CSV table of C-alpha atoms and ligand atoms in Angstrom, one decimal:
chain,number,residue,atom,x,y,z
T,1,MET,CA,-27.8,-8.5,1.1
T,2,ALA,CA,-26.7,-4.9,0.6
T,3,ARG,CA,-23.5,-4.4,-1.4
T,4,PRO,CA,-20.4,-3.5,0.6
T,5,LYS,CA,-19.6,0.3,0.7
T,6,ILE,CA,-16.1,1.4,-0.3
T,7,ALA,CA,-15.1,4.9,0.5
T,8,LEU,CA,-12.1,6.4,-1.3
T,9,ILE,CA,-10.6,9.4,0.5
T,10,GLY,CA,-8.8,11.3,-2.2
T,11,ALA,CA,-10.1,11.3,-5.8
T,12,GLY,CA,-6.9,12.0,-7.6
T,13,GLN,CA,-4.9,9.7,-9.9
T,14,ILE,CA,-4.9,6.7,-7.6
T,15,GLY,CA,-8.4,7.5,-6.2
T,16,GLY,CA,-9.9,7.5,-9.7
T,17,THR,CA,-8.2,4.2,-10.7
T,18,LEU,CA,-9.3,2.6,-7.4
T,19,ALA,CA,-12.9,3.6,-8.2
T,20,HIS,CA,-12.7,2.2,-11.7
T,21,LEU,CA,-11.2,-1.1,-10.5
T,22,ALA,CA,-13.7,-1.5,-7.6
T,23,ALA,CA,-16.6,-0.9,-10.0
T,24,ILE,CA,-15.3,-3.3,-12.7
T,25,LYS,CA,-14.6,-6.0,-10.1
T,26,GLU,CA,-18.1,-5.3,-8.5
T,27,LEU,CA,-16.5,-5.1,-5.0
T,28,GLY,CA,-19.3,-2.8,-3.9
T,29,ASP,CA,-20.7,0.7,-4.2
T,30,VAL,CA,-18.2,3.4,-4.2
T,31,VAL,CA,-18.1,6.9,-2.6
T,32,MET,CA,-15.3,9.2,-3.7
T,33,PHE,CA,-14.4,12.0,-1.3
T,34,ASP,CA,-12.1,14.9,-2.0
T,35,ILE,CA,-11.7,18.5,-0.9
T,36,ALA,CA,-11.5,19.6,-4.6
T,37,GLU,CA,-15.0,20.5,-5.6
T,38,GLY,CA,-16.3,18.7,-8.7
T,39,THR,CA,-13.4,16.3,-9.1
T,40,PRO,CA,-14.9,13.3,-7.1
T,41,GLN,CA,-18.4,14.1,-8.6
T,42,GLY,CA,-17.0,14.2,-12.2
T,43,LYS,CA,-14.9,11.0,-11.8
T,44,ALA,CA,-17.8,9.1,-10.2
T,45,LEU,CA,-20.2,10.1,-13.0
T,46,ASP,CA,-17.6,9.3,-15.7
T,47,ILE,CA,-17.0,5.8,-14.3
T,48,ALA,CA,-20.7,5.2,-13.7
T,49,GLU,CA,-21.3,6.0,-17.4
T,50,SER,CA,-18.8,3.3,-18.3
T,51,GLY,CA,-21.1,0.8,-16.5
T,52,PRO,CA,-23.5,0.0,-19.4
T,53,ALA,CA,-20.7,-1.0,-21.8
T,54,GLU,CA,-18.6,-2.7,-19.1
T,55,GLY,CA,-21.6,-4.4,-17.6
T,56,PHE,CA,-21.1,-3.8,-13.9
T,57,ASP,CA,-23.6,-3.2,-11.1
T,58,ALA,CA,-22.2,-0.6,-8.7
T,59,VAL,CA,-23.4,2.8,-7.6
T,60,LEU,CA,-20.7,5.5,-7.7
T,61,LYS,CA,-21.0,8.8,-5.9
T,62,GLY,CA,-18.7,11.8,-5.6
T,63,THR,CA,-18.8,14.1,-2.6
T,64,ASN,CA,-17.1,16.9,-0.6
T,65,ASP,CA,-18.9,15.9,2.6
T,66,TYR,CA,-17.5,13.3,5.0
T,67,ALA,CA,-21.1,12.4,6.1
T,68,ASP,CA,-21.4,10.5,2.8
T,69,ILE,CA,-18.8,7.9,3.8
T,70,ALA,CA,-21.1,6.9,6.7
T,71,GLY,CA,-21.0,3.1,7.4
T,72,ALA,CA,-18.2,2.4,4.9
T,73,ASP,CA,-16.9,-1.2,5.1
T,74,VAL,CA,-13.5,-0.2,3.5
T,75,CYS,CA,-11.8,3.2,3.3
T,76,ILE,CA,-8.8,3.6,1.0
T,77,VAL,CA,-6.9,6.8,1.7
T,78,THR,CA,-4.9,8.6,-1.0
T,79,ALA,CA,-5.6,12.1,0.1
T,80,GLY,CA,-2.5,14.3,0.1
T,81,VAL,CA,0.2,15.4,-2.4
T,82,PRO,CA,2.3,13.0,-4.5
T,83,ARG,CA,6.0,13.3,-5.3
T,84,LYS,CA,7.5,15.4,-8.1
T,85,PRO,CA,10.9,14.6,-9.7
T,86,GLY,CA,13.7,15.1,-7.2
T,87,MET,CA,11.5,14.7,-4.1
T,88,SER,CA,11.8,11.7,-1.8
T,89,ARG,CA,8.6,10.2,-0.2
T,90,ASP,CA,9.9,11.7,3.1
T,91,ASP,CA,9.7,15.3,1.6
T,92,LEU,CA,5.9,14.9,1.7
T,93,LEU,CA,5.8,14.4,5.5
T,94,GLY,CA,4.7,17.8,6.8
T,95,ILE,CA,2.0,18.4,4.2
T,96,ASN,CA,0.5,15.0,4.3
T,97,LEU,CA,0.6,14.7,8.1
T,98,LYS,CA,-2.0,17.6,8.3
T,99,VAL,CA,-4.1,15.8,5.7
T,100,MET,CA,-4.0,12.6,7.8
T,101,LYS,CA,-5.4,14.5,10.7
T,102,SER,CA,-8.5,15.6,8.9
T,103,VAL,CA,-8.9,12.2,7.2
T,104,GLY,CA,-8.5,10.4,10.5
T,105,GLU,CA,-11.1,12.6,12.2
T,106,GLY,CA,-13.5,12.1,9.2
T,107,ILE,CA,-13.2,8.3,9.4
T,108,LYS,CA,-13.5,8.3,13.2
T,109,ALA,CA,-16.7,10.3,13.0
T,110,HIS,CA,-18.4,8.5,10.1
T,111,ALA,CA,-16.8,5.1,9.4
T,112,PRO,CA,-15.3,3.7,12.6
T,113,ASN,CA,-16.0,0.1,11.7
T,114,ALA,CA,-14.1,0.3,8.3
T,115,PHE,CA,-11.0,-1.6,7.3
T,116,VAL,CA,-8.7,1.3,6.4
T,117,ILE,CA,-5.9,1.0,3.8
T,118,CYS,CA,-3.6,4.0,3.6
T,119,ILE,CA,-1.6,4.7,0.4
T,120,THR,CA,-0.5,8.3,1.1
T,121,ASN,CA,3.3,8.7,1.5
T,122,PRO,CA,5.6,8.6,3.4
T,123,LEU,CA,3.6,5.5,3.9
T,124,ASP,CA,4.7,3.8,7.1
T,125,ALA,CA,4.6,7.1,9.1
T,126,MET,CA,1.3,8.2,7.5
T,127,VAL,CA,-0.4,4.9,8.4
T,128,TRP,CA,0.8,5.3,12.0
T,129,ALA,CA,-0.5,8.9,12.2
T,130,LEU,CA,-3.8,8.0,10.5
T,131,ARG,CA,-4.3,5.2,13.2
T,132,GLU,CA,-3.5,7.7,16.0
T,133,PHE,CA,-5.9,10.4,14.6
T,134,SER,CA,-8.7,7.9,13.9
T,135,GLY,CA,-8.4,5.8,17.0
T,136,LEU,CA,-9.5,2.7,15.1
T,137,PRO,CA,-8.3,-0.7,16.2
T,138,ARG,CA,-4.7,-1.3,15.0
T,139,GLU,CA,-5.7,-4.5,13.1
T,140,LYS,CA,-8.2,-2.5,11.1
T,141,VAL,CA,-5.7,0.1,9.9
T,142,CYS,CA,-2.9,-0.8,7.5
T,143,GLY,CA,-0.9,0.6,4.6
T,144,MET,CA,-0.4,-0.5,1.0
T,145,ALA,CA,3.3,-0.8,0.0
T,146,GLY,CA,4.5,-4.4,0.2
T,147,VAL,CA,2.0,-5.7,-2.4
T,148,LEU,CA,3.2,-2.9,-4.8
T,149,ASP,CA,6.9,-3.4,-4.1
T,150,SER,CA,6.7,-7.1,-4.5
T,151,ALA,CA,4.6,-6.7,-7.7
T,152,ARG,CA,7.4,-4.5,-9.1
T,153,PHE,CA,10.0,-7.1,-8.0
T,154,ARG,CA,7.9,-9.9,-9.6
T,155,HIS,CA,7.5,-8.0,-12.8
T,156,PHE,CA,11.2,-7.4,-13.2
T,157,LEU,CA,12.0,-11.0,-12.4
T,158,SER,CA,9.5,-12.3,-14.9
T,159,VAL,CA,11.2,-10.2,-17.6
T,160,GLU,CA,14.7,-11.4,-16.6
T,161,PHE,CA,13.6,-15.1,-16.6
T,162,GLY,CA,11.2,-14.9,-19.5
T,163,VAL,CA,8.4,-16.5,-17.6
T,164,SER,CA,4.9,-15.6,-16.6
T,165,MET,CA,4.5,-13.1,-13.8
T,166,LYS,CA,2.0,-15.6,-12.3
T,167,ASP,CA,4.7,-18.1,-11.6
T,168,VAL,CA,7.0,-15.6,-9.8
T,169,THR,CA,6.5,-14.9,-6.1
T,170,ALA,CA,8.5,-12.3,-4.3
T,171,PHE,CA,8.8,-11.0,-0.8
T,172,VAL,CA,9.5,-7.5,0.3
T,173,LEU,CA,9.9,-6.4,3.9
T,174,GLY,CA,10.5,-3.2,5.8
T,175,GLY,CA,9.5,0.4,5.1
T,176,HIS,CA,8.2,1.7,1.8
T,177,GLY,CA,11.3,3.8,1.0
T,178,ASP,CA,14.9,3.5,-0.1
T,179,THR,CA,15.6,1.1,2.7
T,180,MET,CA,13.0,-1.5,1.7
T,181,VAL,CA,14.2,-5.1,1.9
T,182,PRO,CA,13.5,-7.3,-1.1
T,183,LEU,CA,14.0,-10.8,0.3
T,184,VAL,CA,15.8,-12.8,-2.4
T,185,ARG,CA,15.9,-16.0,-0.3
T,186,TYR,CA,12.1,-16.1,0.0
T,187,SER,CA,11.4,-15.1,-3.7
T,188,THR,CA,10.8,-17.9,-6.2
T,189,VAL,CA,10.2,-18.8,-9.8
T,190,GLY,CA,7.9,-21.8,-10.0
T,191,GLY,CA,8.7,-22.4,-6.3
T,192,ILE,CA,12.5,-22.5,-6.9
T,193,PRO,CA,14.2,-19.9,-4.7
T,194,LEU,CA,16.2,-17.2,-6.5
T,195,PRO,CA,19.6,-18.3,-5.0
T,196,ASP,CA,19.1,-21.8,-6.5
T,197,LEU,CA,18.4,-20.2,-9.9
T,198,ILE,CA,21.7,-18.4,-9.7
T,199,GLU,CA,23.4,-21.8,-8.9
T,200,MET,CA,21.6,-23.3,-11.9
T,201,GLY,CA,23.0,-20.6,-14.1
T,202,TRP,CA,19.7,-19.1,-15.1
T,203,THR,CA,20.7,-15.7,-13.9
T,204,SER,CA,23.7,-14.0,-12.2
T,205,GLN,CA,24.2,-12.4,-8.8
T,206,GLU,CA,24.9,-9.1,-10.6
T,207,LYS,CA,21.7,-9.2,-12.6
T,208,LEU,CA,19.7,-10.0,-9.4
T,209,ASP,CA,21.4,-7.2,-7.5
T,210,ALA,CA,20.4,-4.8,-10.3
T,211,ILE,CA,16.8,-6.0,-10.1
T,212,VAL,CA,16.7,-5.6,-6.3
T,213,GLN,CA,18.0,-2.0,-6.7
T,214,ARG,CA,15.5,-1.3,-9.5
T,215,THR,CA,12.7,-2.5,-7.2
T,216,ARG,CA,13.9,-0.2,-4.4
T,217,ASP,CA,13.9,2.7,-6.9
T,218,GLY,CA,10.6,1.6,-8.6
T,219,GLY,CA,8.6,4.5,-7.5
T,220,ALA,CA,11.3,7.1,-8.4
T,221,GLU,CA,11.6,5.5,-11.9
T,222,ILE,CA,7.9,6.2,-12.6
T,223,VAL,CA,8.1,9.7,-11.1
T,224,GLY,CA,11.1,10.5,-13.3
T,225,LEU,CA,9.2,9.4,-16.4
T,226,LEU,CA,5.8,11.0,-15.6
T,227,LYS,CA,7.4,14.2,-14.3
T,228,THR,CA,4.0,15.6,-13.0
T,229,GLY,CA,3.1,13.0,-10.4
T,230,SER,CA,3.7,9.4,-9.2
T,231,ALA,CA,2.6,5.9,-10.1
T,232,PHE,CA,-1.1,5.2,-9.9
T,233,TYR,CA,-2.2,2.1,-11.8
T,234,ALA,CA,-0.1,-0.5,-9.9
T,235,PRO,CA,-0.6,1.2,-6.5
T,236,ALA,CA,-4.4,1.2,-7.0
T,237,THR,CA,-4.4,-2.5,-8.2
T,238,SER,CA,-2.4,-3.4,-5.1
T,239,ALA,CA,-4.7,-1.7,-2.7
T,240,ILE,CA,-7.8,-3.3,-4.4
T,241,GLU,CA,-6.1,-6.8,-3.9
T,242,MET,CA,-6.0,-6.0,-0.1
T,243,ALA,CA,-9.5,-4.6,0.0
T,244,GLU,CA,-10.8,-7.7,-1.8
T,245,ALA,CA,-9.0,-10.0,0.7
T,246,TYR,CA,-10.8,-8.3,3.5
T,247,LEU,CA,-14.3,-8.1,1.9
T,248,LYS,CA,-14.2,-11.7,0.8
T,249,ASP,CA,-12.4,-13.0,3.9
T,250,GLN,CA,-9.8,-14.6,1.6
T,251,LYS,CA,-7.1,-15.0,4.3
T,252,ARG,CA,-4.5,-13.8,1.7
T,253,VAL,CA,-0.9,-13.8,2.6
T,254,LEU,CA,0.2,-10.3,1.6
T,255,PRO,CA,3.0,-8.0,2.7
T,256,CYS,CA,1.7,-4.7,4.0
T,257,ALA,CA,2.4,-1.9,6.4
T,258,ALA,CA,1.0,-3.3,9.6
T,259,TYR,CA,1.3,-2.8,13.3
T,260,VAL,CA,3.9,-5.2,14.5
T,261,ASP,CA,4.1,-5.9,18.2
T,262,GLY,CA,5.9,-9.0,19.5
T,263,ALA,CA,7.1,-10.3,16.1
T,264,LEU,CA,10.1,-9.6,13.9
T,265,GLY,CA,11.9,-8.3,17.0
T,266,LEU,CA,9.6,-5.3,17.2
T,267,ASN,CA,7.5,-3.9,20.0
T,268,GLY,CA,4.8,-1.7,18.5
T,269,LEU,CA,5.8,-0.2,15.1
T,270,TYR,CA,4.0,0.2,11.8
T,271,VAL,CA,6.3,-1.3,9.1
T,272,GLY,CA,6.1,-3.6,6.1
T,273,ALA,CA,5.6,-7.2,7.2
T,274,PRO,CA,4.1,-10.4,5.9
T,275,THR,CA,0.5,-10.6,7.0
T,276,VAL,CA,-2.7,-12.6,6.7
T,277,ILE,CA,-5.7,-10.4,5.6
T,278,GLY,CA,-9.2,-11.6,6.2
T,279,ALA,CA,-12.6,-10.5,7.6
T,280,ASN,CA,-11.0,-9.4,10.8
T,281,GLY,CA,-8.5,-7.1,9.1
T,282,ILE,CA,-4.8,-7.9,9.7
T,283,GLU,CA,-5.4,-11.3,11.3
T,284,LYS,CA,-1.8,-12.4,11.7
T,285,ILE,CA,1.8,-11.1,11.3
T,286,ILE,CA,4.1,-13.9,10.0
T,287,ASP,CA,7.2,-13.9,12.2
T,288,ILE,CA,9.7,-15.1,9.6
T,289,LYS,CA,13.3,-15.8,10.5
T,290,LEU,CA,15.8,-13.5,9.0
T,291,ASN,CA,19.5,-14.3,8.5
T,292,ARG,CA,22.2,-11.8,9.7
T,293,ASP,CA,22.3,-9.8,6.5
T,294,GLU,CA,18.6,-9.6,6.1
T,295,GLN,CA,18.2,-8.6,9.8
T,296,ALA,CA,20.7,-5.8,9.3
T,297,MET,CA,18.9,-4.4,6.3
T,298,PHE,CA,15.5,-4.7,8.1
T,299,GLN,CA,16.9,-2.9,11.1
T,300,LYS,CA,18.1,0.0,8.8
T,301,SER,CA,14.6,0.2,7.4
T,302,VAL,CA,13.0,0.1,10.9
T,303,ASP,CA,15.3,2.9,12.0
T,304,ALA,CA,14.3,5.0,9.0
T,305,VAL,CA,10.6,4.5,9.9
T,306,LYS,CA,11.2,5.3,13.5
T,307,GLY,CA,12.9,8.5,12.5
T,308,LEU,CA,9.9,9.6,10.4
T,309,VAL,CA,7.5,8.8,13.3
T,310,GLU,CA,9.6,11.0,15.6
T,311,ALA,CA,9.6,13.7,13.0
T,312,CYS,CA,5.7,13.5,12.9
T,313,LYS,CA,5.7,13.9,16.7
T,314,GLY,CA,7.9,17.0,16.4
T,315,ILE,CA,5.5,18.6,13.9
T,316,ASP,CA,2.3,17.7,15.7
T,317,PRO,CA,2.7,17.6,19.5
T,318,SER,CA,-0.7,15.9,19.9
T,319,LEU,CA,0.9,12.8,18.5
T,320,ALA,CA,3.8,12.7,21.1
R,1,APR,N1,-8.8,15.7,2.1
R,1,APR,C1,-9.2,15.0,1.0
R,1,APR,N2,-8.5,15.0,-0.1
R,1,APR,C2,-7.4,15.7,-0.2
R,1,APR,C3,-6.9,16.5,0.9
R,1,APR,C4,-7.7,16.4,2.1
R,1,APR,N3,-7.3,17.1,3.2
R,1,APR,N4,-5.8,17.1,0.5
R,1,APR,C5,-5.6,16.8,-0.8
R,1,APR,N5,-6.6,15.9,-1.3
R,1,APR,C6,-6.8,15.3,-2.6
R,1,APR,C7,-6.4,16.2,-3.7
R,1,APR,O1,-7.4,17.2,-4.0
R,1,APR,C8,-6.2,15.2,-4.8
R,1,APR,O2,-7.4,15.0,-5.6
R,1,APR,O3,-5.9,14.2,-2.7
R,1,APR,C9,-5.8,13.9,-4.1
R,1,APR,C10,-4.5,13.4,-4.4
R,1,APR,O4,-4.4,13.0,-5.7
R,1,APR,P1,-3.2,13.1,-6.6
R,1,APR,O5,-2.5,14.5,-6.4
R,1,APR,O6,-3.6,12.8,-8.0
R,1,APR,O7,-2.1,12.1,-6.0
R,1,APR,P2,-2.1,10.5,-6.3
R,1,APR,O8,-1.2,10.2,-7.4
R,1,APR,O9,-3.5,9.9,-6.3
R,1,APR,O10,-1.3,10.0,-5.0
R,1,APR,C11,-1.8,10.2,-3.7
R,1,APR,O11,-0.6,8.4,-2.8
R,1,APR,O12,1.2,7.2,-3.6
R,1,APR,C12,0.8,8.2,-2.7
R,1,APR,O13,2.7,9.6,-2.8
R,1,APR,C13,1.4,9.5,-3.2
R,1,APR,O14,0.9,10.7,-1.2
R,1,APR,C14,0.5,10.5,-2.6
R,1,APR,C15,-0.9,9.8,-2.6
């Protein structure tokens, strides 16, 4: 059986890391596309040359021609510009919306059967726009944010509790922005919900509140340190987890930016939600019950995403 084909649209910091991880994990053959001449070719060759020492079997190719993504099983989109210090994800809207138009048209023409994972920010609005421009089925187009946000939450919690990250689960809901909703009640250490751990005296409400805020600001913290771009290792790893769930039909329960219609009180919006990812793409949205405070936070996040979608329609009337 032929190896799966993974197309990476954007061969920058995240794109390069995605290619490296996909090759090391032998998820399939990799095509890296970028408008910058030489960059995807150079990165693909560099990673291919690590194959003998690493011991993987995967073909890597770099290209500036959309025709080379033909028949891709998975497309991961990072094309666009990242944040610089002082910028919010929303500041990227106008520039990256234009990029989504060309990427959506490229995917529509050459890889209409792919499972598409968008990483470009501002995430929730860009996934929506990419779906509109590509015309692919909604269950085949999603965005990577929740896996990253919950990984950051899990990392901070594991440090606070002094336990393995493997034994910490965390749930993050809503848009990938300042209004994201880390769900403390549904997050656990060894299966014990965080509120119980406060009662047991293992941590305090103040410490937990600080961790929640640090999770919300997780992207900005990295931008502030790097100064010339935004995070790329953890975002790439998170998207690879989603791609693997699709390619191997794992039915993973993962939070991601998905089209929610008839769950969580929403009627047709791309926003971060708990999903099941398998061979059919986003196979299910998990309609969890929220308490009043959580619902209020989620609503704020939903409103922020709706505002960005409206802004996209204002910029590009073909989306209205
Ligand atoms: N088509 C294809 N590639 C493009 C296009 C386009 N229209 N416009 C820009 N690119 C490419 C750039 O040439 C660059 O190689 O996208 C790549 C982006 O890479 P980086 O600038 O290194 O950005 P990266 O850190 O990978 O982040 C990409 O993901 O997390 C988000 O906010 C982040 O929106 C940003 C995206």
